[in-house]
Coordinates of C-alpha atoms in Angstrom, one line a residue:
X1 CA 0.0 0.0 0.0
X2 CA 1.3 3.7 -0.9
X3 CA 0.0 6.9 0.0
X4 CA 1.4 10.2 -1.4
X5 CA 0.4 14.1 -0.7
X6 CA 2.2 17.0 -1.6
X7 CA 2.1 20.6 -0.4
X8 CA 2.6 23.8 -2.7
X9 CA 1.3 27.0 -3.1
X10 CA -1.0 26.5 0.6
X11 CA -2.8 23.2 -1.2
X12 CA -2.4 20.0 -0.3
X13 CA -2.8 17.2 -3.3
X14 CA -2.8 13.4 -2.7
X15 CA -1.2 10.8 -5.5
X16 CA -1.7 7.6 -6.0
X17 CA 1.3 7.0 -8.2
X18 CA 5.0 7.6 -6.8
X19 CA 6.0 9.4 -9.9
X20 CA 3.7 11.8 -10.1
X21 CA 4.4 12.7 -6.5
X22 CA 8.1 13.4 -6.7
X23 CA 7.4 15.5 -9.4
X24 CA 5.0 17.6 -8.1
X25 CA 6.4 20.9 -6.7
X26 CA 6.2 21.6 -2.5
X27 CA 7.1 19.3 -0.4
X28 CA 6.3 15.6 -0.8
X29 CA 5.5 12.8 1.4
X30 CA 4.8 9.0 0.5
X31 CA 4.3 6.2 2.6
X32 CA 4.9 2.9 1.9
X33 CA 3.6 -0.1 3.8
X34 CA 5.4 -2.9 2.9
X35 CA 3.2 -5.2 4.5
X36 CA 1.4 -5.8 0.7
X37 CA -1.7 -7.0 2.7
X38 CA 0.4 -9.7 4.4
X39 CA -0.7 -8.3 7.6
X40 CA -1.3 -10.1 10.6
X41 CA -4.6 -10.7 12.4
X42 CA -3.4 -9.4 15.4
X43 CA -2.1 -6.1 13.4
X44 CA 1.7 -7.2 13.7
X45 CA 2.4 -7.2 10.3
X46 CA 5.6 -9.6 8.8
X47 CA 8.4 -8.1 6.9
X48 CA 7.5 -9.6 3.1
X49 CA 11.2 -11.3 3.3
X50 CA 11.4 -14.3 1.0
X51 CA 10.9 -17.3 2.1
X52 CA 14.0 -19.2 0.3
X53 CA 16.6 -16.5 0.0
X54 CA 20.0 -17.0 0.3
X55 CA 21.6 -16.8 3.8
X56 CA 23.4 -13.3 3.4
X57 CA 20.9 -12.3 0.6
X58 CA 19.8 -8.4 0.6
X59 CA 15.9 -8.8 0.2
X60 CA 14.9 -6.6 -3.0
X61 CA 11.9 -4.6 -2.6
X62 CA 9.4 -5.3 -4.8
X63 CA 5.9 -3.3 -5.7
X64 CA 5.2 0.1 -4.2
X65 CA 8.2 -0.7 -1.9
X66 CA 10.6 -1.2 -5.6
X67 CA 9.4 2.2 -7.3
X68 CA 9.7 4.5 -4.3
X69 CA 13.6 3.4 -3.6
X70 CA 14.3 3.7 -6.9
X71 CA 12.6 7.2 -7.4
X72 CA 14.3 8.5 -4.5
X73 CA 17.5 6.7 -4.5
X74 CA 17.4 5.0 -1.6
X75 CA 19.9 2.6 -0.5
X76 CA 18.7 -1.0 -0.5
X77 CA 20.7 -1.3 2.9
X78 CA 18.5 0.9 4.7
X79 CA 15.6 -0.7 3.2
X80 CA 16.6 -4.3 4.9
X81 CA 17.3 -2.4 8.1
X82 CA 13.7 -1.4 7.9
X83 CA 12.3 -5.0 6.9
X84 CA 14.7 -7.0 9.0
X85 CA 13.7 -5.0 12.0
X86 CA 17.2 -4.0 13.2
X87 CA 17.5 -2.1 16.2
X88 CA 17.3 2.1 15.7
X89 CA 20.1 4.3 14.4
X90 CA 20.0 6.8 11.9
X91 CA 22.6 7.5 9.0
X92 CA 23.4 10.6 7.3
X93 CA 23.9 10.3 3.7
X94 CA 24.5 12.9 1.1
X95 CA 21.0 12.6 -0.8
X96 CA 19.0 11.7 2.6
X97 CA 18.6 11.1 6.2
X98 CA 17.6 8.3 6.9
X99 CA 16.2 7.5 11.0
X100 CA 15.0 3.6 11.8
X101 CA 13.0 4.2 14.8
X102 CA 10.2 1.8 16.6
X103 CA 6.7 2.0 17.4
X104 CA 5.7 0.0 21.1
X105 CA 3.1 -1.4 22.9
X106 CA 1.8 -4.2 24.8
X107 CA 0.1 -6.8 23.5
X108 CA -0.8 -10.4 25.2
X109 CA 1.6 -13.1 23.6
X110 CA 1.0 -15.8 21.9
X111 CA 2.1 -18.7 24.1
X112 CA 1.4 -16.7 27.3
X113 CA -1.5 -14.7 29.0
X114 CA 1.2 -11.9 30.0
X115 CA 1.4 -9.0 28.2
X116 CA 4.6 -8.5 25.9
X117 CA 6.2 -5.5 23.9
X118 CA 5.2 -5.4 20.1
X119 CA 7.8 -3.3 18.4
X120 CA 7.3 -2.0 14.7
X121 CA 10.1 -0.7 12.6
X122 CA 9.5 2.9 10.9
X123 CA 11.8 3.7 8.7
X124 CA 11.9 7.9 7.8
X125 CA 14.0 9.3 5.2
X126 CA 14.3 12.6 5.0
X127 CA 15.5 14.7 1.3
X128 CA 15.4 18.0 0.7
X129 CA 12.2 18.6 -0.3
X130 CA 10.7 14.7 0.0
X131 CA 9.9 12.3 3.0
X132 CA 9.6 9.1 2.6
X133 CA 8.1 6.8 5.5
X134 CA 8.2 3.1 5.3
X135 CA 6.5 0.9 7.5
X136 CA 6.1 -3.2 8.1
X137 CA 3.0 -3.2 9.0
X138 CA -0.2 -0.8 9.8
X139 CA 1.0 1.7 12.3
X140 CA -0.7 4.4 14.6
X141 CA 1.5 7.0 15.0
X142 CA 2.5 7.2 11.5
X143 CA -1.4 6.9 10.5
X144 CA -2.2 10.0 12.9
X145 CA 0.2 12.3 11.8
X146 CA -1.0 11.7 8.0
X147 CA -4.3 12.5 9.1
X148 CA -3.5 15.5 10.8
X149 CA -1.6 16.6 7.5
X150 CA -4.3 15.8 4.9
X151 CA -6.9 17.5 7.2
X152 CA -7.1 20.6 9.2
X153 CA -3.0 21.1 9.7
X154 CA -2.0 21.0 6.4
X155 CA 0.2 23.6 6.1
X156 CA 2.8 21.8 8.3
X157 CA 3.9 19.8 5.7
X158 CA 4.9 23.3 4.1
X159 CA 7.8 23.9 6.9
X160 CA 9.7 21.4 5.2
X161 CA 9.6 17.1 5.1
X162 CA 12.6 18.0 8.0
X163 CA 9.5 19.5 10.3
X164 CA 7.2 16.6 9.0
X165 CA 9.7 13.8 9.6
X166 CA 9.8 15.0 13.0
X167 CA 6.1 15.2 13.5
X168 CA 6.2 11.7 12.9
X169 CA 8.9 10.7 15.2
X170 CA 7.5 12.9 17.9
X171 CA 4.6 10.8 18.0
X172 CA 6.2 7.4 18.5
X173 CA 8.4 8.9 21.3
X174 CA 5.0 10.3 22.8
X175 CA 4.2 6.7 22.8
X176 CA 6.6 5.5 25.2
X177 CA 5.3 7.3 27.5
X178 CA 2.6 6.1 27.8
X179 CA 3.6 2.6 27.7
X180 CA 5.2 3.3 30.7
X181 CA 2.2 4.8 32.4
X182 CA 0.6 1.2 31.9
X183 CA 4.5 0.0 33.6
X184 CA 4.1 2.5 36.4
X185 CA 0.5 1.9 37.7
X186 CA 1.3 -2.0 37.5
X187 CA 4.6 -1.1 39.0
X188 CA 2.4 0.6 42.2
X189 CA -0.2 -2.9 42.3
X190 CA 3.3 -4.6 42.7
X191 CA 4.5 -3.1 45.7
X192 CA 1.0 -2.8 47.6
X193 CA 0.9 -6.6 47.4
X194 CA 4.5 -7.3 48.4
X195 CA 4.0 -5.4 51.6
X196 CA 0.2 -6.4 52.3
X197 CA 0.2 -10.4 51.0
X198 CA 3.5 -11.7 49.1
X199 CA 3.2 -14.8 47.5
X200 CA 4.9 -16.7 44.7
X201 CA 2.7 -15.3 42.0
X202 CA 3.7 -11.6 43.1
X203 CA 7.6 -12.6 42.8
X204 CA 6.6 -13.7 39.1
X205 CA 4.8 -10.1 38.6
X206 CA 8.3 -8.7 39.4
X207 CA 10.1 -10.6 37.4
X208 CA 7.6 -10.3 34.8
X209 CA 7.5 -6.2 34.8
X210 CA 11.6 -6.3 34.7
X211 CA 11.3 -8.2 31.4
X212 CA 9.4 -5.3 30.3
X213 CA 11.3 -2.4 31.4
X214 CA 14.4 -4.5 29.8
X215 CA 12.6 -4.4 26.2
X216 CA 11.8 -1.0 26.8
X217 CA 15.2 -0.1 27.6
X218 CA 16.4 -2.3 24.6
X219 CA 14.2 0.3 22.3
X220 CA 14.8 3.9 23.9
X221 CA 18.2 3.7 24.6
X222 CA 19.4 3.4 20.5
X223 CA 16.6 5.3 19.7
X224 CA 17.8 8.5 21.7
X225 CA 21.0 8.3 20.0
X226 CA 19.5 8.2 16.5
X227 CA 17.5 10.9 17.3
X228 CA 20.2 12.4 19.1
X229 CA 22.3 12.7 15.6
X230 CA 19.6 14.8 13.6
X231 CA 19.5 17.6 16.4
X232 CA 23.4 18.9 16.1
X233 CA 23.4 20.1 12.8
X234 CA 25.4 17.2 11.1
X235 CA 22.7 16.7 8.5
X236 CA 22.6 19.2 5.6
X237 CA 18.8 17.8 5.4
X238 CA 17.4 18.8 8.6
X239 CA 17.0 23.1 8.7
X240 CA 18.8 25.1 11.4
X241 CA 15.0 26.2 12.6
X242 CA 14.1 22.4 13.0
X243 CA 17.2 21.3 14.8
X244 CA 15.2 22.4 17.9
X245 CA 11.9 20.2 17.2
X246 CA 14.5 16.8 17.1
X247 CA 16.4 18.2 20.1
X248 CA 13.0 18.3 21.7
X249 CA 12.5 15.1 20.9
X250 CA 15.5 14.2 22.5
X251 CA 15.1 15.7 25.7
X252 CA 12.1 13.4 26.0
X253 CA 13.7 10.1 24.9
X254 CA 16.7 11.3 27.8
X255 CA 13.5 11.6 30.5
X256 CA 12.1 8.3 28.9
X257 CA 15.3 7.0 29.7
X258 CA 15.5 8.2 33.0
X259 CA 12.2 7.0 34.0
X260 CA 13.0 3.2 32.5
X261 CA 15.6 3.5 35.0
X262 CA 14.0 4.7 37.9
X263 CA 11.1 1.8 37.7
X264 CA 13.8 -1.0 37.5
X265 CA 15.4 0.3 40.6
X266 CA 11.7 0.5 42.0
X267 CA 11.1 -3.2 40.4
X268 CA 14.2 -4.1 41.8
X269 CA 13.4 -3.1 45.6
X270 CA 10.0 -4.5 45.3
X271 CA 12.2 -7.3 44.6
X272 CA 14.3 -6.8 47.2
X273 CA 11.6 -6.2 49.6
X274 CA 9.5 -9.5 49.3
X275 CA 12.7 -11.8 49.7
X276 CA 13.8 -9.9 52.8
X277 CA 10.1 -10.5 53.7
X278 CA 10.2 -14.0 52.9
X279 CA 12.8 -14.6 54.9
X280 CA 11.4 -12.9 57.8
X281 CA 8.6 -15.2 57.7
X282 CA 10.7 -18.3 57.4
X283 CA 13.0 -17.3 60.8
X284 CA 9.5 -16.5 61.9
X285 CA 8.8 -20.3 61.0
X286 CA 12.1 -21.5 62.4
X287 CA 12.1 -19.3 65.5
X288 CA 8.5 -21.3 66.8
X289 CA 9.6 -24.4 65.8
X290 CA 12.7 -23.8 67.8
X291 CA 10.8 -23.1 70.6
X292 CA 8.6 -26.2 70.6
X293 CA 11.8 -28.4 70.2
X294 CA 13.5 -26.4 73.2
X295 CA 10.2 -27.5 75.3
X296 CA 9.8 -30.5 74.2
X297 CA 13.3 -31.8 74.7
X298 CA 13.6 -32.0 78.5
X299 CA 10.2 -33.9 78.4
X300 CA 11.6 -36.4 76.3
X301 CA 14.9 -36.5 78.6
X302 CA 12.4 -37.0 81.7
X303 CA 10.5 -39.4 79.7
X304 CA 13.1 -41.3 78.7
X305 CA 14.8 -41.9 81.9
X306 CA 11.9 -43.1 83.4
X307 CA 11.4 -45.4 80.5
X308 CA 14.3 -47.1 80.8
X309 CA 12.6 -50.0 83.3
X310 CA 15.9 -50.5 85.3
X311 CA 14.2 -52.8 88.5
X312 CA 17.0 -50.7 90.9
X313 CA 15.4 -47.7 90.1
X314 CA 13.9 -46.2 93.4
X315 CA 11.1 -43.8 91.8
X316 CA 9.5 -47.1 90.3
X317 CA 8.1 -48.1 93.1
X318 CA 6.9 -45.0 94.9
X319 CA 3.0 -44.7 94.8
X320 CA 2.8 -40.9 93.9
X321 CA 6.0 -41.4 91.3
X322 CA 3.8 -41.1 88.1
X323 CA 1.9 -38.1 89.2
X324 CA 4.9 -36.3 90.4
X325 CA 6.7 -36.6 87.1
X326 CA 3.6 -35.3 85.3
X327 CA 3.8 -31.9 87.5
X328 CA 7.5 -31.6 86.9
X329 CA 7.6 -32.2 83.3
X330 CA 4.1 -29.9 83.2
X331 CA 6.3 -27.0 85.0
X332 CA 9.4 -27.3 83.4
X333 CA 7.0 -26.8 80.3
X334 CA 5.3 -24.0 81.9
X335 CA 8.5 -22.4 83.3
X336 CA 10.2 -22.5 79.7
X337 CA 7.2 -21.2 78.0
X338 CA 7.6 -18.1 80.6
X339 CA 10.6 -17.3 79.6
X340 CA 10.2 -17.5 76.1
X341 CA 7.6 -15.3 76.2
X342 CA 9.4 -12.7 78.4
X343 CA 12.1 -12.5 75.6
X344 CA 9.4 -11.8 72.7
X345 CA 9.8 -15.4 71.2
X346 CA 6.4 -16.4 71.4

């Protein structure tokens, strides 16, 4: 699928063939999904790899995906970064810009209950007066921002496919956030049940939410430094006046960053909190069943000697000898239990 507008002259035109986009004047923007209709029923499309290439092979884009590299001189590379889903970076090329970033958000897996990050690849590249935006598979972010251009904000695609490129990379960065709004209120249900009723199942919550904030991580740390790369003026592509909009963008991936951090720290003391916990409970455990032993040892000692049915034994034959080693073993019972509970044991 291919979409195309351009922007001249304070009118916004939509094509439906690459050509005739690039060659309209203003500034153009096409995006490609290179899903073909291969998508997914769960809306995670498939990169459309083949099936039998060669180990090594660089996949050659084919339909829509095949005229919009070759009209705009992309590199093939870059195009298997996009469909091979590498992790984010951005390159700076003569002709373009080009900025791999990912879309996130959790969706339940499909072996497990548990929710799991789904990451997309977006792939921008930025020309002089072109952007070109290639995606794997239907995508939000990307589908917003088109909308917004080809309806009441049109005219922001006339500051330049630098100021729209960013638009769109905005949004996915705006989209971390809130994936880790959903992170931080599970974060808080963590804690309140490590301190009010740990069990196994909570520990698996931790471990589970530490997964997460790892694939986070894995996604906003390369993606700040891609970004990162188009805000100091090393791309001839990107305008002085829209250095600030990517260093913007930036400053939020840093904070993203930042709060990734703070919630495994926080993950990690819940963590922390429910072993300690734990094993307060089990010297808890061991502590009573100390106690019981420490009791019930001299019975067994007076029990035992009396069991021993030794016909010398003087004690055997006294009348009130049974009853008077039921009162002492009852107050060496009572007297132990005394002091155990004078020094808090019990």
């Amino acid at each position: 699928m291919i979409r195309a507008m351009s922007y001249t002259d304070g009118e916004a035109a939509t094509f439906e063939e690459v050509t005739a986009a690039a060659e309209a004047p203003g500034t153009t923007w096409v995006w490609v999904n290179a899903a073909d209709g291969d998508e997914a029923p769960d809306g995670d499309g498939a990169a459309p790899r083949e099936r039998n290439a060669d180990v090594g092979r660089v996949p050659q884009p084919t339909g829509d995906l095949a005229a919009v590299t070759e009209r705009f001189d992309i590199h093939p590379l870059h195009v298997e970064d996009v469909l091979g889903d590498a992790r984010p970076k951005s390159e700076l090329l003569d002709e373009y810009a080009f900025l791999l970033v990912k879309s996130a958000r959790f969706r339940v897996g499909e072996t497990t209950f548990l929710e799991e990050l789904r990451t997309r690849p977006v792939g921008v590249f930025v020309g002089d007066d072109w952007l070109v935006t290639v995606t794997t598979a239907g995508d939000d972010a990307v589908e917003a921002v088109w909308n917004r251009l080809a309806g009441a904000d049109r005219r922001a695609l006339a500051r330049g496919a630098d100021f729209a490129g960013y638009l769109v990379v905005d949004r996915i960065v705006d989209g971390y956030f809130r994936l880790l709004d959903e992170l931080e209120d599970d974060i808080e249900t963590v804690e309140e049940r490590v301190v009010e009723a740990p069990d196994p199942n909570t520990l698996a919550a931790i471990n589970e939410l530490r997964r997460e904030l790892l694939s986070v991580r894995r996604v906003v740390w390369p993606t700040r430094d891609a970004v990162n790369a188009l805000s100091r003026g090393d791309a001839d592509q990107i305008a002085e006046g829209t250095e600030k909009y990517y260093r913007d963008v930036y400053d939020h991936l840093v904070q993203v960053v930042e709060l990734t951090e703070t919630y495994r720290d926080l993950t990690a003391g819940a963590r922390d909190i429910y072993l300690n916990t734990l094993s307060q409970s089990t010297n808890e455990v061991m502590r009573r069943l100390t106690v019981v032993a420490t009791i019930v040892l001299p019975l067994t000692f007076v029990a035992g000697v009396f069991g021993m049915n030794f016909e010398s034994m003087p004690e055997l034959g006294w009348p009130y000898a049974y009853h008077a080693t039921m009162l002492g073993m009852a107050g060496i019972a009572l007297v132990l239990v005394a002091y155990f509970r004078r020094e808090g044991w019990l």
